[in-house]
């Protein structure tokens, strides 16, 4: 047995471990030799006592490395034998000391221990150089740990070195400073040889030429049992973070698609391990710099299974996407089968230029193949692709790269008709553009913003089939948090919706690619592809140059300039990368000057280029002076601060080799594929504005820049140089060649990401947030390296908590507390729940950091000025990267002191916040800025300020701050329009010429837009002192300028609630080029002081909009203000605003309502209270015990003949009391005829069936619905009947027939009087004109009313017979909960309500009914609830039965979209639903098999079922007008309408299953707009307001049937002749008849109680009513002027007839008669008017006829 095998067995590894898994050693040694050596040592030390742990000497190595030191190549038989303590010490490296001089008990100094720990002299020298630097202990601490490592006593040495004075002693004692012991040769380079940068990268510390002494290992490590024991202890120690000193034997996972030049490299890289420099690495030392050269990687030999894929072998759809290709390259050929033939998630790690973009195209082709229809295609490509069924998202790291990818993919896929669009920055896509686009190229931040929106652009996410993320290695950058966010969101969407979204990650070579693949949910064996640097199309030679001198010192800068100058003179095209925009010009100029000094300026010139003169003329058009000056010398510059046209010019010239040297920033490496033979990174110090200090250039930036080296197709090699300071040389060598694992940067951005998810509704509590964190790359890395992401984590954290639940909980709670402190969420630490606030929603919408919101919380208040708002805006942390540069101060000062900066700037030019403020005002003023860096800063400020100020506007609106809102609207428009609010509004019209605008400002600056509209062309021309052509242009611009007109009316709803109805009418000519498809306006009501907004709306005007009516409900309290103000302001146009005062001095509010009827605490009556066995038997199946309300009203209904009004809560059983009154009528008159009037025709059959079901069969009472006129004829000839009809049927009868029919009735039951409309009011009026004189009983039923006193008075109900109960006075209480939203009505709002609705449904015990705004919303909500169930891993959803039992029931569904919801316990009903499907859904809900039923708003009137829970998902709906535009497929106008108060009350009734006192209580949840909360609460808690609708009818704005009914109720009369001078005025008797009719209506009661509601003035109601009557006859006011026979009666007409309203008709009112007399009250038994048959006359009986 070999010694190495024995060591392997101690580790428990395989006996045949490969050479990479064991140290090299003597091949002929066996265990016997080892044992013999141990025995010899023991014989020489027979009596040596064992030492205690305290006395045990220190050894520099752990036991395992000590064994390796013994096992040198060649073994004892061929090389020197192990040394013995009795022999001489082995030679030591230069500067080192003997670790074991003649014994074991030696005290070693700190310097000696350092030399032992670092046996390689170069590494030791690097340590001394670091210690001798001027940097503080804090600055060098991390580098000390890097050099000394964690193994052995590395950390102990770091701690001792950082003690006071230790650094100086070690440096002084080392003798390596100030030339002592220095190994730098002056003027000559060191001999070439292999470079080993760290002792930890190799097993052998000593050089081969040095003789090593023999040691006695047994003396050091003990017996073989001791070795085994210590090794086992070492293996069992926690190794989450620490790398044990020396190599470890690990059985590595072999992955099929990992291609590296060394077998062991891939595994070490994949887990972030270390490895040595490649063979052939050279180090050269010079006077001013040190250079390390890394040769190109050796190519990986092809595998047997590899073969290039020819384009002709691809499917036909793919061939056309690779024009001019013959074969795919090697990397693409390996990846192609997985990319194009599977749906596997993929991670492709390959060097820059290897062709990863084509891999992305292959995955896109896979999606296209999935959506090719089999039907014949008319498309030229021959493929019929369903382009509406999918979206592909390509996430590129930068806007420039996104533009390049858009162009490339657009060309490649154009032949298939696939559209590719870019979506970056502030770009927006319209719905039409989204629908037309199949592939969207975006950036991580933009896609994050898009997916934060549930709808609009956010709806893209629901159609995404492929997500491609380019440059995944950005995870290691600050922006990596955004990538983690969008991937986590996508993965959660995949799991929740069970949809397929393929994720393809593209990256440069990653060290820990397995971690990234796990994060992307990639199968390691099928979707993970890793290709090392040998797969570069052009081999890369890397040069690492360490320049002498302190960092950023003048000496260092001079040396670096010299090095760079030497490198660029090698004859190839070179790109020099610097790290500041101004450095591009400085470096180019310096290189140019150095070339002149050395006489090599002509070397860089390109005057011989064939297109030199062309490019010279082109560049002369640029206003970039430096760029033009450098071009003649062959130099160019490129950075993001340059104009896009200048950058394009530089790129084109460099690509055409018209420029030899291009000095640029790293944005060029990331954004544009512009290769060069050589790239030079000049310096590695980059200023980080967030830290306020210089930081090291990231490794990813270095790799990306090196990726630009080499021109494929033109050159066979590329060279990359990185010039850094000498102290950073080792750092970059190690980090680039032995890359550290890329780590997550999610924790700093986690707070804002969490807020976005809470805002989106995907996270509502800590547990969900913990699950969400499990989808991030942070979670993957925390499990690998927990110590990097948490302080004071115990070493056994992963053992005790392998999923890191505690750590994730800690992170989430910490983030939630930060959000709560910033007032962005409400965090309930007791229940661990989150609720988004307006501030958090706004921050998520506008992509603001929580630190910015904290600043706004501190500075924002309701009485700010413009300067204050700009100062606050400038404090936003989004501007932290803006810095004040010395060369900018003069220009900023000039701007500040000019007229272009009209607002005060706090902080001035020396403060970065002041700089932001100045640049923002300069942007609005269109100031020409000279400095190009300042131009870039100004563009950045303007872009972000426009977004942030919109967020501030929403914050002001959410807090109802009127003053701030109006200012912020103007400032936001000023930034967007680049126009100050004080300028003339027409300066915003782009069609006006500059000369016209100049004259407009000069001569007509104070002329309002509406004044210009009213001018003729000549007047307008004269006004601006120009010709009529310009005058016409000004007038046309004024006509097109968007403005609105506002009218209002006041509608008091109760004694303290005022409804303000505002009519908004566009007052401009619509111009599509100017206004687009919509014009948004803000409308709000504010207090008289203009400080607070009472309510506000956002109104959208469209080309066909004629008017938009808005209702504001304002609580006024007991002391109304003297005035309010209506404000309108355009969201787009400055100067399009108006404020109109609303004086309230003359406002008359109704009196407070009387106290409601108290619900008495009396025993519930039993059904035996009827004292009628037949009725008891009939009702017993339905009810056995009356509830409290029924018990209280029963006596009056059953034992008296009084008129009754019962106003009680909906679904409280009040219809039963109406039936009680019916049975009372038959009890006293068996042959009675009872008429029941219900408000709508659709309720007639339902009510008839209900009464018929309880009518005693023995009494042979007929229950007949009256729907047709023939039904009335049959009913007139019958008795003992209950007739059910609706107002429209009653009003169809002619006058005589109606009178006769109504006279036969013994009882009138008027149901649902709260639904009183104009027809119902006319029908009840007709009933009352007969019932009052005949003393026929009237029984009125209504839902709870706010003030039913006028209704009771109208029905002649005594105080004792009025039952007015509050909505809460019901047998089964219904709890009301409201949740408000500030999101405008849209599908976005509906999406935001899904999670709350789901939580409500899960908490519901019985069935739940969800009312949604439309039938489309019903389907959408059902699908979203199914998705939410998947998110919650709730497979059964709301099923009340096993899924297996339900599946057979739903197999025959015609609507397949209903299948999945039903299997999750969710049903929906929609119009035109298949009868079978409708019946099945209702049956399943009624039986409790499904517990959630979704119904559109309008179904609240017809739904036959009830539940224990009602959920209103929104209280608004979209109303579309009947008009159409030129495209008849689109509705012309869309207005958002609130649910009516009647609908709200109706929906509340579905929250209880029964009126029985023993029924379970119900729940009602209303999710609505914030401004609706108050009115909804008042209606549902206090009752409905009830007003008359007759004014609408009299104005002829009502329906045609209602107008016809009113006409039939009036006597037919001829209009009077037109007044003439020589003839007496003939009174209009029609108006007198109308006034008489109104005296019997509900309107006559309400105009005195609430005159303002009807636009009447108190004490002058009759005059206003007379004018209202005049409107009815406005189109038929007069007849021909010829005299009219019979018009001899002298009577009052028009306003004169209004005198009849001084009394109260039917209650002692004086009613006009033929002789001008008056009659006593009908309550005294006398008729109101003269009649042919006493008691049966009705209105206007001037000629003895009767009518109904």
PDB file of C-alpha atoms in Angstrom, residues 734-861:
ATOM      1  CA  UNK A 734      -5.993  37.144  -8.185  1.00  0.00           C
ATOM      2  CA  UNK A 735      -9.527  38.432  -8.558  1.00  0.00           C
ATOM      3  CA  UNK A 736      -9.509  38.187 -12.351  1.00  0.00           C
ATOM      4  CA  UNK A 737      -7.612  34.963 -12.827  1.00  0.00           C
ATOM      5  CA  UNK A 738      -8.941  33.175  -9.749  1.00  0.00           C
ATOM      6  CA  UNK A 739     -12.230  35.000  -9.665  1.00  0.00           C
ATOM      7  CA  UNK A 740     -14.086  35.384  -6.427  1.00  0.00           C
ATOM      8  CA  UNK A 741     -17.623  34.073  -6.543  1.00  0.00           C
ATOM      9  CA  UNK A 742     -20.017  36.761  -7.639  1.00  0.00           C
ATOM     10  CA  UNK A 743     -22.067  37.726  -4.644  1.00  0.00           C
ATOM     11  CA  UNK A 744     -25.569  39.068  -4.246  1.00  0.00           C
ATOM     12  CA  UNK A 745     -26.100  42.791  -3.879  1.00  0.00           C
ATOM     13  CA  UNK A 746     -29.735  42.352  -3.014  1.00  0.00           C
ATOM     14  CA  UNK A 747     -29.638  43.404   0.629  1.00  0.00           C
ATOM     15  CA  UNK A 748     -29.068  47.151  -0.032  1.00  0.00           C
ATOM     16  CA  UNK A 749     -31.941  47.213  -2.521  1.00  0.00           C
ATOM     17  CA  UNK A 750     -34.182  44.804  -0.661  1.00  0.00           C
ATOM     18  CA  UNK A 751     -36.145  47.519   1.115  1.00  0.00           C
ATOM     19  CA  UNK A 752     -37.357  49.088  -2.118  1.00  0.00           C
ATOM     20  CA  UNK A 753     -37.934  45.699  -3.740  1.00  0.00           C
ATOM     21  CA  UNK A 754     -40.061  44.611  -0.795  1.00  0.00           C
ATOM     22  CA  UNK A 755     -42.083  47.802  -1.067  1.00  0.00           C
ATOM     23  CA  UNK A 756     -42.687  47.097  -4.759  1.00  0.00           C
ATOM     24  CA  UNK A 757     -43.993  43.610  -4.017  1.00  0.00           C
ATOM     25  CA  UNK A 758     -46.237  44.851  -1.213  1.00  0.00           C
ATOM     26  CA  UNK A 759     -47.550  47.536  -3.554  1.00  0.00           C
ATOM     27  CA  UNK A 760     -48.176  44.938  -6.241  1.00  0.00           C
ATOM     28  CA  UNK A 761     -50.111  42.859  -3.718  1.00  0.00           C
ATOM     29  CA  UNK A 762     -47.950  39.752  -4.039  1.00  0.00           C
ATOM     30  CA  UNK A 763     -46.697  40.095  -0.458  1.00  0.00           C
ATOM     31  CA  UNK A 764     -48.992  40.877   2.444  1.00  0.00           C
ATOM     32  CA  UNK A 765     -47.155  39.439   5.437  1.00  0.00           C
ATOM     33  CA  UNK A 766     -43.783  38.361   6.733  1.00  0.00           C
ATOM     34  CA  UNK A 767     -44.253  34.713   5.800  1.00  0.00           C
ATOM     35  CA  UNK A 768     -44.935  35.550   2.170  1.00  0.00           C
ATOM     36  CA  UNK A 769     -41.931  37.864   2.167  1.00  0.00           C
ATOM     37  CA  UNK A 770     -39.733  35.067   3.496  1.00  0.00           C
ATOM     38  CA  UNK A 771     -40.940  32.820   0.687  1.00  0.00           C
ATOM     39  CA  UNK A 772     -40.262  35.593  -1.821  1.00  0.00           C
ATOM     40  CA  UNK A 773     -36.715  35.943  -0.524  1.00  0.00           C
ATOM     41  CA  UNK A 774     -36.228  32.246  -1.261  1.00  0.00           C
ATOM     42  CA  UNK A 775     -36.456  33.017  -4.994  1.00  0.00           C
ATOM     43  CA  UNK A 776     -33.497  35.386  -4.948  1.00  0.00           C
ATOM     44  CA  UNK A 777     -29.820  34.874  -5.655  1.00  0.00           C
ATOM     45  CA  UNK A 778     -29.200  36.185  -2.154  1.00  0.00           C
ATOM     46  CA  UNK A 779     -30.795  33.049  -0.735  1.00  0.00           C
ATOM     47  CA  UNK A 780     -28.645  30.821  -2.954  1.00  0.00           C
ATOM     48  CA  UNK A 781     -25.453  32.506  -1.821  1.00  0.00           C
ATOM     49  CA  UNK A 782     -26.464  32.770   1.830  1.00  0.00           C
ATOM     50  CA  UNK A 783     -26.729  29.016   1.952  1.00  0.00           C
ATOM     51  CA  UNK A 784     -23.228  28.717   0.505  1.00  0.00           C
ATOM     52  CA  UNK A 785     -21.530  31.574   2.355  1.00  0.00           C
ATOM     53  CA  UNK A 786     -23.743  32.619   5.276  1.00  0.00           C
ATOM     54  CA  UNK A 787     -21.010  34.624   7.006  1.00  0.00           C
ATOM     55  CA  UNK A 788     -20.739  37.107   4.135  1.00  0.00           C
ATOM     56  CA  UNK A 789     -24.368  38.157   4.559  1.00  0.00           C
ATOM     57  CA  UNK A 790     -24.764  38.284   8.293  1.00  0.00           C
ATOM     58  CA  UNK A 791     -22.890  39.325  11.393  1.00  0.00           C
ATOM     59  CA  UNK A 792     -22.514  37.107  14.417  1.00  0.00           C
ATOM     60  CA  UNK A 793     -24.034  34.090  12.707  1.00  0.00           C
ATOM     61  CA  UNK A 794     -23.197  30.921  14.639  1.00  0.00           C
ATOM     62  CA  UNK A 795     -21.069  28.461  12.748  1.00  0.00           C
ATOM     63  CA  UNK A 796     -23.766  25.806  12.959  1.00  0.00           C
ATOM     64  CA  UNK A 797     -26.480  28.084  11.518  1.00  0.00           C
ATOM     65  CA  UNK A 798     -26.916  26.001   8.378  1.00  0.00           C
ATOM     66  CA  UNK A 799     -26.998  22.773  10.354  1.00  0.00           C
ATOM     67  CA  UNK A 800     -29.763  24.020  12.622  1.00  0.00           C
ATOM     68  CA  UNK A 801     -31.623  25.995   9.953  1.00  0.00           C
ATOM     69  CA  UNK A 802     -30.697  24.722   6.471  1.00  0.00           C
ATOM     70  CA  UNK A 803     -33.266  26.986   4.781  1.00  0.00           C
ATOM     71  CA  UNK A 804     -32.078  30.029   6.756  1.00  0.00           C
ATOM     72  CA  UNK A 805     -35.619  30.836   7.803  1.00  0.00           C
ATOM     73  CA  UNK A 806     -34.462  32.804  10.811  1.00  0.00           C
ATOM     74  CA  UNK A 807     -32.000  34.843   8.817  1.00  0.00           C
ATOM     75  CA  UNK A 808     -34.560  35.587   6.124  1.00  0.00           C
ATOM     76  CA  UNK A 809     -37.075  36.570   8.782  1.00  0.00           C
ATOM     77  CA  UNK A 810     -34.513  38.918  10.304  1.00  0.00           C
ATOM     78  CA  UNK A 811     -33.846  40.572   6.938  1.00  0.00           C
ATOM     79  CA  UNK A 812     -37.539  40.974   6.147  1.00  0.00           C
ATOM     80  CA  UNK A 813     -38.436  42.389   9.537  1.00  0.00           C
ATOM     81  CA  UNK A 814     -35.568  44.848   9.316  1.00  0.00           C
ATOM     82  CA  UNK A 815     -36.666  45.976   5.836  1.00  0.00           C
ATOM     83  CA  UNK A 816     -40.298  46.221   6.919  1.00  0.00           C
ATOM     84  CA  UNK A 817     -39.387  48.423   9.849  1.00  0.00           C
ATOM     85  CA  UNK A 818     -37.477  50.736   7.531  1.00  0.00           C
ATOM     86  CA  UNK A 819     -40.492  50.981   5.234  1.00  0.00           C
ATOM     87  CA  UNK A 820     -42.753  51.584   8.196  1.00  0.00           C
ATOM     88  CA  UNK A 821     -40.461  54.344   9.446  1.00  0.00           C
ATOM     89  CA  UNK A 822     -40.651  55.930   5.996  1.00  0.00           C
ATOM     90  CA  UNK A 823     -44.483  55.650   6.166  1.00  0.00           C
ATOM     91  CA  UNK A 824     -44.512  53.533   3.011  1.00  0.00           C
ATOM     92  CA  UNK A 825     -46.240  50.554   4.573  1.00  0.00           C
ATOM     93  CA  UNK A 826     -48.195  49.884   7.725  1.00  0.00           C
ATOM     94  CA  UNK A 827     -46.414  47.048   9.489  1.00  0.00           C
ATOM     95  CA  UNK A 828     -48.365  45.212  12.160  1.00  0.00           C
ATOM     96  CA  UNK A 829     -45.675  43.509  14.223  1.00  0.00           C
ATOM     97  CA  UNK A 830     -48.267  41.554  16.180  1.00  0.00           C
ATOM     98  CA  UNK A 831     -49.810  39.851  13.167  1.00  0.00           C
ATOM     99  CA  UNK A 832     -46.735  40.312  10.946  1.00  0.00           C
ATOM    100  CA  UNK A 833     -48.846  41.836   8.176  1.00  0.00           C
ATOM    101  CA  UNK A 834     -48.112  44.556   5.631  1.00  0.00           C
ATOM    102  CA  UNK A 835     -50.484  47.133   4.172  1.00  0.00           C
ATOM    103  CA  UNK A 836     -49.240  49.483   1.482  1.00  0.00           C
ATOM    104  CA  UNK A 837     -49.708  53.184   2.076  1.00  0.00           C
ATOM    105  CA  UNK A 838     -50.193  55.885  -0.532  1.00  0.00           C
ATOM    106  CA  UNK A 839     -46.576  56.857  -0.067  1.00  0.00           C
ATOM    107  CA  UNK A 840     -45.356  53.322  -0.695  1.00  0.00           C
ATOM    108  CA  UNK A 841     -47.576  52.881  -3.732  1.00  0.00           C
ATOM    109  CA  UNK A 842     -46.314  56.151  -5.202  1.00  0.00           C
ATOM    110  CA  UNK A 843     -42.684  55.206  -4.513  1.00  0.00           C
ATOM    111  CA  UNK A 844     -43.148  51.870  -6.254  1.00  0.00           C
ATOM    112  CA  UNK A 845     -44.933  53.466  -9.199  1.00  0.00           C
ATOM    113  CA  UNK A 846     -42.291  56.134  -9.752  1.00  0.00           C
ATOM    114  CA  UNK A 847     -39.283  54.007  -8.758  1.00  0.00           C
ATOM    115  CA  UNK A 848     -38.231  56.149  -5.818  1.00  0.00           C
ATOM    116  CA  UNK A 849     -35.955  55.026  -3.024  1.00  0.00           C
ATOM    117  CA  UNK A 850     -37.184  54.852   0.517  1.00  0.00           C
ATOM    118  CA  UNK A 851     -34.458  57.298   1.555  1.00  0.00           C
ATOM    119  CA  UNK A 852     -36.010  59.853  -0.799  1.00  0.00           C
ATOM    120  CA  UNK A 853     -39.432  59.311   0.740  1.00  0.00           C
ATOM    121  CA  UNK A 854     -37.954  59.896   4.184  1.00  0.00           C
ATOM    122  CA  UNK A 855     -36.612  63.243   2.971  1.00  0.00           C
ATOM    123  CA  UNK A 856     -40.005  64.177   1.552  1.00  0.00           C
ATOM    124  CA  UNK A 857     -41.706  63.202   4.806  1.00  0.00           C
ATOM    125  CA  UNK A 858     -39.480  65.597   6.636  1.00  0.00           C
ATOM    126  CA  UNK A 859     -39.628  68.550   4.229  1.00  0.00           C
ATOM    127  CA  UNK A 860     -43.061  68.359   2.570  1.00  0.00           C
ATOM    128  CA  UNK A 861     -45.832  70.523   4.068  1.00  0.00           C
TER     129      UNK A 861
END
